[in-house]
Coordinates of C-alpha atoms in Angstrom, one line a residue:
M25 CA -3.0 5.7 9.8
P26 CA -6.4 4.6 11.1
A27 CA -6.8 4.9 14.8
S28 CA -9.9 2.8 15.3
G29 CA -11.0 -0.7 14.4
E30 CA -14.6 0.3 13.9
R31 CA -14.3 1.4 10.2
E32 CA -17.5 1.3 8.3
A33 CA -17.2 -1.0 5.4
E34 CA -18.2 0.1 1.9
G35 CA -21.0 -2.5 1.8
E36 CA -22.3 -5.7 3.3
L37 CA -21.9 -9.2 2.0
D38 CA -25.1 -11.0 0.9
R39 CA -26.0 -14.3 2.8
T40 CA -26.4 -16.6 -0.1
I41 CA -24.7 -19.9 1.0
G42 CA -26.9 -22.6 2.5
L43 CA -26.1 -25.8 4.3
V44 CA -25.4 -27.7 1.1
G45 CA -23.3 -24.9 -0.2
A46 CA -21.2 -24.6 3.0
V47 CA -20.6 -28.4 3.0
T48 CA -19.5 -28.4 -0.6
I49 CA -17.1 -25.5 0.1
G50 CA -15.5 -27.6 2.8
T51 CA -15.8 -31.0 1.1
G52 CA -14.9 -29.7 -2.4
T53 CA -11.7 -28.1 -1.0
M54 CA -10.6 -31.2 0.9
I55 CA -11.4 -33.8 -1.8
G56 CA -9.2 -32.0 -4.3
A57 CA -6.0 -32.3 -2.2
G58 CA -6.6 -35.5 -0.2
I59 CA -7.6 -37.8 -2.9
F60 CA -6.4 -36.5 -6.2
V61 CA -3.1 -34.9 -5.4
F62 CA -1.6 -36.6 -2.2
P63 CA -1.9 -40.4 -2.7
G64 CA 1.5 -40.7 -4.6
L65 CA 3.3 -38.2 -2.3
A66 CA 1.9 -39.7 0.9
A67 CA 2.0 -43.5 0.0
G68 CA 5.5 -42.9 -1.4
Q69 CA 6.6 -41.8 2.1
A70 CA 4.6 -44.2 4.4
G71 CA 3.0 -46.9 2.2
P72 CA -0.4 -48.1 3.4
A73 CA 0.3 -46.5 6.8
A74 CA -0.3 -43.2 5.2
A75 CA -3.9 -44.0 6.0
V76 CA -3.0 -43.4 9.6
S77 CA -1.5 -40.1 8.7
F78 CA -4.8 -39.0 7.3
A79 CA -6.6 -40.4 10.3
I80 CA -4.3 -38.3 12.6
G81 CA -5.1 -35.2 10.5
A82 CA -8.9 -35.9 10.8
V83 CA -8.7 -36.2 14.6
I84 CA -6.8 -32.9 14.9
A85 CA -9.2 -31.2 12.5
L86 CA -12.2 -32.4 14.5
L87 CA -10.6 -31.2 17.8
V88 CA -10.2 -27.8 16.2
A89 CA -13.5 -27.8 14.4
L90 CA -15.5 -28.1 17.7
P91 CA -14.1 -24.9 19.2
T92 CA -14.3 -23.2 15.8
S93 CA -17.9 -24.1 15.5
E94 CA -18.7 -22.6 18.8
L95 CA -16.9 -19.3 18.0
A96 CA -18.4 -19.2 14.6
T97 CA -22.0 -19.4 15.9
A98 CA -21.2 -16.6 18.3
M99 CA -19.4 -14.5 15.8
P100 CA -20.6 -15.3 12.2
Q101 CA -18.4 -12.8 10.6
S102 CA -16.0 -12.9 7.6
G103 CA -12.5 -13.7 8.6
G104 CA -13.1 -16.8 10.6
G105 CA -10.1 -17.6 12.8
Y106 CA -8.9 -14.0 12.5
Y107 CA -12.1 -12.6 13.9
F108 CA -12.1 -15.1 16.8
T109 CA -8.5 -14.5 17.9
S110 CA -8.6 -10.7 17.5
R111 CA -11.7 -10.6 19.8
G112 CA -10.3 -13.1 22.2
L113 CA -6.5 -12.4 22.3
G114 CA -6.2 -8.9 20.9
T115 CA -5.0 -7.1 17.9
L116 CA -1.5 -8.5 17.6
S117 CA -2.7 -12.1 17.7
G118 CA -5.5 -11.2 15.3
A119 CA -3.0 -9.7 12.9
I120 CA -0.8 -12.7 13.0
V121 CA -3.7 -15.0 12.4
G122 CA -5.5 -12.8 9.8
I123 CA -2.5 -12.2 7.7
G124 CA -1.3 -15.7 8.1
L125 CA -4.7 -17.1 7.2
T126 CA -4.9 -14.9 4.0
F127 CA -1.4 -16.0 2.9
G128 CA -2.0 -19.6 4.0
L129 CA -5.1 -19.8 1.8
M130 CA -3.2 -18.2 -1.1
F131 CA -0.4 -20.9 -0.7
A132 CA -3.2 -23.5 -0.6
S133 CA -4.8 -22.1 -3.7
A134 CA -1.5 -22.2 -5.5
F135 CA -0.9 -25.8 -4.4
Y136 CA -4.4 -26.8 -5.7
L137 CA -3.8 -25.0 -9.0
V138 CA -0.5 -26.7 -9.6
G139 CA -2.3 -30.0 -9.1
L140 CA -4.9 -28.8 -11.6
G141 CA -2.1 -28.1 -14.1
E142 CA -0.8 -31.6 -13.6
Y143 CA -4.1 -33.1 -14.4
A144 CA -4.7 -30.9 -17.4
A145 CA -1.3 -31.8 -18.8
A146 CA -2.0 -35.5 -18.1
I147 CA -5.2 -35.3 -20.1
L148 CA -3.3 -33.9 -23.0
V149 CA -0.7 -36.7 -22.7
E150 CA -3.4 -39.4 -22.6
A151 CA -5.1 -37.8 -25.6
G152 CA -1.8 -37.9 -27.5
V153 CA -1.7 -34.1 -27.9
I154 CA 1.6 -33.7 -26.3
P155 CA 4.4 -36.3 -25.8
T156 CA 4.8 -38.1 -22.5
T157 CA 8.3 -37.0 -21.8
E158 CA 8.8 -33.6 -23.5
T159 CA 6.8 -30.7 -24.9
P160 CA 7.7 -27.6 -26.8
L161 CA 7.5 -25.5 -23.7
G162 CA 8.7 -28.2 -21.3
P163 CA 6.4 -30.2 -19.1
L164 CA 6.6 -27.9 -16.1
N165 CA 5.8 -24.8 -18.1
I166 CA 2.7 -26.5 -19.6
V167 CA 1.6 -27.4 -16.0
L168 CA 2.2 -23.8 -14.7
L169 CA 0.5 -22.3 -17.8
F170 CA -2.7 -24.2 -17.1
A171 CA -2.5 -23.4 -13.4
A172 CA -2.0 -19.7 -13.8
T173 CA -4.8 -19.4 -16.4
A174 CA -7.2 -21.3 -14.1
G175 CA -6.3 -19.0 -11.2
I176 CA -7.2 -16.0 -13.2
L177 CA -10.5 -17.4 -14.5
L178 CA -11.6 -18.5 -11.0
T179 CA -10.9 -15.1 -9.6
V180 CA -13.0 -13.4 -12.2
L181 CA -15.8 -15.9 -11.6
S182 CA -15.8 -15.1 -7.9
V183 CA -15.9 -11.3 -8.6
F184 CA -19.2 -11.8 -10.4
G185 CA -21.0 -13.2 -7.4
T186 CA -20.7 -15.7 -4.5
E187 CA -23.7 -17.6 -5.9
N188 CA -21.6 -18.5 -8.9
T189 CA -19.0 -20.0 -6.6
E190 CA -21.7 -22.0 -4.7
S191 CA -23.3 -23.3 -7.8
L192 CA -20.0 -24.4 -9.2
Q193 CA -19.1 -26.1 -5.9
N194 CA -22.4 -28.0 -5.6
A195 CA -22.2 -29.4 -9.1
V196 CA -18.6 -30.4 -9.0
V197 CA -18.7 -32.0 -5.5
G198 CA -21.8 -34.0 -6.3
F199 CA -20.2 -35.3 -9.5
L200 CA -17.0 -36.1 -7.6
L201 CA -18.7 -38.0 -4.8
A202 CA -20.5 -40.2 -7.4
I203 CA -17.3 -41.0 -9.2
L204 CA -15.4 -41.7 -6.0
T205 CA -18.1 -44.0 -4.7
V206 CA -17.8 -46.2 -7.8
F207 CA -14.0 -46.0 -8.0
L208 CA -13.3 -46.8 -4.4
T209 CA -15.9 -49.6 -4.4
V210 CA -14.5 -51.4 -7.4
S211 CA -10.8 -51.0 -6.4
G212 CA -11.5 -51.8 -2.8
L213 CA -13.2 -55.1 -3.8
D214 CA -10.1 -55.9 -6.0
V215 CA -7.7 -55.2 -3.1
L216 CA -9.7 -57.5 -0.8
G217 CA -9.7 -60.3 -3.4
V218 CA -13.4 -60.3 -4.0
R219 CA -12.9 -59.9 -7.7
G220 CA -9.6 -61.7 -8.0
A221 CA -6.4 -62.3 -6.1
S222 CA -6.1 -60.3 -2.8
R223 CA -3.7 -57.3 -2.9
V224 CA -3.7 -56.8 0.9
P225 CA 0.0 -56.1 1.7
T226 CA 1.9 -58.2 4.2
E227 CA 3.6 -55.0 5.6
F228 CA 1.3 -52.2 6.7
A229 CA 4.3 -49.8 7.3
P230 CA 7.1 -50.9 4.9
E231 CA 9.0 -47.7 5.6
G232 CA 8.6 -48.0 9.4
F233 CA 6.3 -46.0 11.6
G234 CA 8.6 -42.9 11.6
P235 CA 7.2 -41.4 8.4
I236 CA 3.6 -41.4 9.6
L237 CA 3.9 -38.1 11.5
T238 CA 5.9 -36.4 8.8
T239 CA 3.4 -37.5 6.3
A240 CA 0.6 -36.3 8.5
A241 CA 2.3 -32.8 8.5
L242 CA 2.5 -32.9 4.7
V243 CA -1.1 -33.9 4.1
F244 CA -2.8 -31.8 6.7
T245 CA -3.5 -29.3 3.9
S246 CA -6.2 -31.8 3.0
Y247 CA -8.2 -30.7 6.0
L248 CA -8.1 -26.9 5.5
G249 CA -11.6 -26.9 4.0
F250 CA -13.6 -26.8 7.3
A251 CA -11.9 -23.6 8.3
Q252 CA -12.8 -22.0 5.0
I253 CA -16.4 -22.5 5.9
A254 CA -15.9 -20.3 9.0
T255 CA -14.0 -17.8 6.9
V256 CA -17.1 -17.2 4.7
A257 CA -19.5 -17.3 7.7
E258 CA -20.9 -13.9 6.9
D259 CA -22.2 -15.4 3.6
V260 CA -23.9 -18.4 5.3
V261 CA -27.6 -18.5 5.8
D262 CA -28.8 -19.6 9.3
P263 CA -25.2 -19.7 10.6
D264 CA -26.2 -21.1 14.1
R265 CA -27.3 -24.3 12.5
N266 CA -25.4 -24.5 9.3
L267 CA -21.8 -23.7 10.5
P268 CA -21.4 -26.5 13.0
L269 CA -23.1 -29.1 10.8
S270 CA -21.1 -28.2 7.7
M271 CA -17.7 -28.1 9.4
L272 CA -18.0 -31.3 11.4
G273 CA -19.9 -33.1 8.6
S274 CA -17.3 -32.3 5.9
I275 CA -14.4 -33.5 8.0
L276 CA -16.1 -36.8 8.8
L277 CA -17.1 -37.4 5.2
V278 CA -13.8 -36.7 3.5
G279 CA -11.8 -38.3 6.4
V280 CA -13.4 -41.7 5.6
L281 CA -12.7 -41.2 1.9
Y282 CA -9.1 -40.3 2.5
I283 CA -8.4 -43.4 4.7
I284 CA -10.0 -45.8 2.2
T285 CA -8.1 -44.1 -0.7
M286 CA -4.8 -44.4 1.0
L287 CA -5.3 -48.0 2.0
I288 CA -6.0 -48.8 -1.7
A289 CA -3.1 -46.7 -3.0
G290 CA -0.6 -48.3 -0.5
S291 CA -1.9 -51.8 -1.3
T292 CA -1.6 -51.3 -5.1
F293 CA 2.0 -50.1 -5.5
E294 CA 5.1 -50.2 -3.4
P295 CA 6.3 -46.9 -2.0
S296 CA 9.3 -46.8 -4.3
V297 CA 6.9 -47.2 -7.3
I298 CA 4.0 -44.9 -6.3
G299 CA 6.2 -42.1 -5.0
P300 CA 7.7 -41.1 -8.4
M301 CA 4.1 -41.0 -9.9
G302 CA 3.7 -37.7 -8.0
E303 CA 0.5 -35.7 -8.0
T304 CA -1.4 -37.9 -10.5
A305 CA -0.7 -41.3 -8.9
I306 CA -4.4 -41.9 -8.5
V307 CA -4.6 -42.0 -12.3
E308 CA -2.3 -45.0 -12.4
I309 CA -4.3 -46.7 -9.7
A310 CA -7.4 -46.2 -11.8
R311 CA -5.6 -47.7 -14.8
E312 CA -4.7 -50.7 -12.7
Y313 CA -8.3 -51.5 -11.7
L314 CA -10.5 -50.0 -14.4
G315 CA -8.3 -49.7 -17.5
F316 CA -8.4 -46.8 -19.9
P317 CA -12.1 -45.8 -19.2
G318 CA -11.2 -45.5 -15.5
V319 CA -8.2 -43.3 -16.4
V320 CA -10.4 -41.0 -18.4
V321 CA -13.0 -40.6 -15.6
I322 CA -10.4 -40.1 -12.9
L323 CA -8.5 -37.5 -15.0
V324 CA -11.7 -35.5 -15.5
A325 CA -12.6 -35.9 -11.8
G326 CA -9.1 -34.8 -10.7
L327 CA -9.3 -31.8 -12.9
L328 CA -12.7 -30.8 -11.4
A329 CA -11.6 -31.6 -7.9
T330 CA -8.5 -29.3 -8.1
I331 CA -10.7 -26.6 -9.6
S332 CA -13.1 -27.0 -6.7
S333 CA -10.3 -26.7 -4.1
A334 CA -8.8 -23.7 -5.7
N335 CA -12.2 -22.1 -6.3
A336 CA -13.1 -22.3 -2.6
S337 CA -9.7 -21.3 -1.4
I338 CA -9.6 -18.1 -3.5
L339 CA -13.1 -17.2 -2.2
S340 CA -12.0 -17.8 1.5
A341 CA -8.7 -15.9 1.2
S342 CA -10.6 -12.8 -0.1
R343 CA -13.0 -13.0 2.8
A344 CA -10.1 -13.2 5.3
L345 CA -8.6 -10.1 3.7
Y346 CA -12.0 -8.4 3.8
G347 CA -12.3 -9.2 7.5
L348 CA -8.9 -7.6 8.2
S349 CA -9.8 -4.5 6.2
S350 CA -13.2 -4.1 8.0
D351 CA -11.2 -3.8 11.3
A352 CA -8.7 -1.3 9.6
L353 CA -5.7 -3.7 10.0
V354 CA -5.1 -3.4 6.2
P355 CA -6.1 -0.5 3.9
A356 CA -9.8 0.2 3.4
K357 CA -9.6 -0.7 -0.2
A358 CA -9.8 -4.4 0.7
A359 CA -13.2 -3.9 2.3
E360 CA -14.8 -2.4 -0.8
V361 CA -17.8 -4.4 -2.0
N362 CA -18.9 -4.3 -5.6
R363 CA -22.4 -2.8 -5.4
E364 CA -23.7 -4.8 -8.4
Y365 CA -22.4 -8.2 -7.4
G366 CA -22.0 -7.9 -3.6
T367 CA -18.4 -9.2 -3.6
P368 CA -15.1 -7.7 -2.3
H369 CA -13.6 -7.2 -5.8
F370 CA -10.3 -5.6 -4.7
A371 CA -9.6 -8.4 -2.1
L372 CA -10.4 -11.0 -4.8
S373 CA -8.1 -9.3 -7.3
F374 CA -5.2 -9.2 -4.8
V375 CA -5.7 -12.8 -3.7
G376 CA -5.8 -14.0 -7.3
G377 CA -2.7 -12.0 -8.3
V378 CA -0.6 -13.3 -5.5
T379 CA -1.8 -16.9 -6.0
V380 CA -0.7 -16.8 -9.6
V381 CA 2.7 -15.6 -8.6
L382 CA 3.0 -18.5 -6.1
V383 CA 2.0 -20.9 -8.8
A384 CA 5.1 -20.0 -10.7
T385 CA 7.3 -21.7 -8.0
G386 CA 5.9 -25.1 -8.9
R387 CA 7.0 -26.5 -5.5
T388 CA 4.0 -28.6 -4.6
E389 CA 5.1 -30.0 -1.3
V390 CA 6.4 -26.6 0.0
L391 CA 3.2 -24.8 -1.0
A392 CA 1.2 -27.5 0.8
E393 CA 3.2 -27.4 4.0
V394 CA 3.5 -23.6 4.2
A395 CA -0.3 -23.5 3.9
S396 CA -0.6 -26.1 6.7
F397 CA 1.9 -24.2 8.9
L398 CA 0.0 -20.9 8.7
H399 CA -3.4 -22.7 9.3
L400 CA -2.0 -24.7 12.2
V401 CA -0.9 -21.5 13.9
M402 CA -4.4 -20.2 13.5
Y403 CA -5.9 -23.4 14.8
G404 CA -3.8 -23.4 17.9
L405 CA -4.5 -19.7 18.7
T406 CA -8.3 -20.3 17.9
C407 CA -8.4 -22.9 20.6
V408 CA -6.6 -20.5 23.0
A409 CA -9.1 -17.8 22.1
L410 CA -12.0 -20.0 23.0
I411 CA -10.6 -20.6 26.5
V412 CA -9.9 -16.9 27.0
I413 CA -13.3 -15.8 25.8
R414 CA -15.1 -18.4 28.0
R415 CA -13.2 -17.2 31.0
R416 CA -13.9 -13.5 30.3
D417 CA -17.5 -14.3 29.5
P418 CA -18.4 -11.0 27.7
D419 CA -22.1 -10.0 27.5
W420 CA -22.2 -10.3 23.7
Y421 CA -20.8 -13.9 23.7
D422 CA -23.9 -16.2 23.2
P423 CA -22.9 -19.2 21.0
A424 CA -25.7 -21.4 19.7
F425 CA -23.3 -24.4 19.8
E426 CA -21.0 -25.3 22.7
T427 CA -17.8 -27.3 22.4
L428 CA -18.2 -30.9 23.6
G429 CA -15.5 -31.9 26.1
Y430 CA -14.5 -28.4 27.1
P431 CA -11.8 -27.5 28.2
A432 CA -10.0 -30.7 27.3
V433 CA -10.9 -30.5 23.6
P434 CA -9.5 -27.0 22.9
I435 CA -6.4 -27.7 25.0
I436 CA -5.6 -31.0 23.1
G437 CA -6.6 -29.5 19.7
G438 CA -4.4 -26.4 20.2
G439 CA -1.4 -28.4 21.5
A440 CA -1.7 -31.0 18.6
S441 CA -1.8 -28.1 16.1
F442 CA 1.4 -26.6 17.3
A443 CA 3.1 -29.9 17.7
L444 CA 2.4 -31.0 14.1
I445 CA 4.4 -28.1 12.8
L446 CA 7.6 -29.7 14.2
F447 CA 7.3 -32.6 11.7
M448 CA 7.4 -30.4 8.6
Q449 CA 10.5 -30.0 6.3
P450 CA 12.9 -27.2 7.4
L451 CA 12.2 -25.0 4.3
S452 CA 8.4 -25.0 5.0
R453 CA 9.0 -24.2 8.6
A454 CA 11.4 -21.4 7.7
L455 CA 8.9 -19.8 5.2
G456 CA 6.1 -20.1 7.8
V457 CA 8.2 -18.4 10.4
I458 CA 9.2 -15.6 8.0
L459 CA 5.6 -14.9 7.1
T460 CA 4.6 -14.9 10.8
F461 CA 7.3 -12.4 11.6
A462 CA 6.2 -10.3 8.6
A463 CA 2.7 -10.2 10.1
V464 CA 4.1 -9.0 13.4
A465 CA 6.1 -6.3 11.5
W466 CA 3.0 -5.2 9.7
Y467 CA 1.2 -4.9 13.0
L468 CA 4.0 -2.8 14.5
L469 CA 4.3 -0.5 11.5
Y470 CA 0.6 -0.1 10.5
A471 CA -1.9 -1.4 13.0
R472 CA -0.3 -1.0 16.5
E473 CA -2.6 1.9 17.4
I474 CA -5.8 0.2 16.4
E475 CA -8.1 -0.8 19.3
L476 CA -10.8 -3.4 18.7
K477 CA -13.9 -3.5 20.8
D478 CA -15.1 -6.8 22.2
K479 CA -18.7 -6.0 21.4
L480 CA -19.6 -6.8 17.9
P481 CA -20.7 -3.9 15.6

C-alpha cells in the first residue's frame, strides 16, 4: 500500500483547452440535459413552474461556481473538487469527493447516453425504419444498444487526444446554439401570440408549488457542466483567466436557455400530456410550432447535444480518477498517461466501461439524481474547503480570482447544496448514500495511511 500522496505520475497532461473550449465543455454538457432530455420530465411534474426549478438550480450553481473559481485559479489541477477538498479538509474528505465525483460523472454520462439512445431511436421511428410501438429487439433494447455503442466510441475518441474532444465540443455547441436561437425565438413568439393565438397558460403552477423543489433536485444534473471545467483545469490554457470566465459564463448562458425552454414547454402542453412524452418531449414541441422540418432539426440537435454531454462527462470523469491516482488514493495505473496522445488511457477505459454498464439499467431519472447527489456532496464540501483554506491561509494559496460576497456566498451555496438532496426520490438518495459509504470504506482499507501535503508539488 502506498504510504505517501506524492507519487510521481507517469506523465503530464498537455494544456490544450482554451477559453472557447472550456466554455463549450461546460455549455455542451449542460445543454444536452437541460433542453433536450428534461422538458418532458420536468414540465410533467411542475408545468410552466418548472422554469422556477431551473432558476433555483442556476442560483445554487452560481453560488458554488464562485468558490470553485477561486479554488481552481489557486489550484489548477486535474480532479477539480477532489483536489480542493483534499487540500482543505484532508484525505478522507478528498476520498469521499474524489470517488463520488468520478462515479457521479459516470452516472451523468450514462444518463446522457440513454438520452442519446432515445433520440437515435426517435430518428429511426420518424424515418419509418422501425415501427413506433414495437421493434424486433424491443424499443428499450434499441435505445440501450445505441447508448452503449456511443459510449464506447466516445471513450476511444478521448483516448486519442484531448484536442479531439475540444474540437468536437466546439463544433457541436456552436451548431446547437444556432438551432436553439431559431427554435426558441419562433416558438416563443407563438406562445406570446405574436404569430397567432396566445398560448400563455392561465395557471403558472397547475400542480401546485410543492413539485418545484423536487423538480429542482431532479434537473440539477443540468448544471454539472461548470464543475467539469474545474475537473479538467490541468488541460486549460491560462487558467487564472479562463477558469472563472468559463464556469460563470456557461451557467448564465444555459440558465437563460433553460428557463425560456421550460416556459415554452409548460405553455404548450398540460403536465398530464407532456409527462408521458419522456426524454424526447422537445421533439413534439418542435412539431407543434415548426412541423416536420422542425422535428428533423430538433432530432439531429438532440442527438448532437446528448453526444456533447456524454463526451464532456467521460473526459471529466477520467480526469477525476487521474487526480485520485496522482495522490495515490487509487492504484497508480489510473495516472498513466499515453506518451503518444498525452491522455490517461487507463482512466478513460475504466470510466467508459463502467458507464456502459450503468447505461444497461435504463433508469433515466435515477441516473440523473444519483449524479446530482454525488455532485451536491462535492459542492457542499468545496464551499466548506474554501472557508477552511482561507482561515488557514497557507503560503502557497494565491488565487487570481476571489469569491464575491465571502463568506456569505460559500455558506449559502454549501447549505443549499446539501439541502437540495433532501428533495430527491428515496432510491436515488439510498444509492448516493451507499456510494458515499463505499468511498469511506475504500479510504479505510486502502488510503488511510496516505498523507497529503498542503504545498502543491
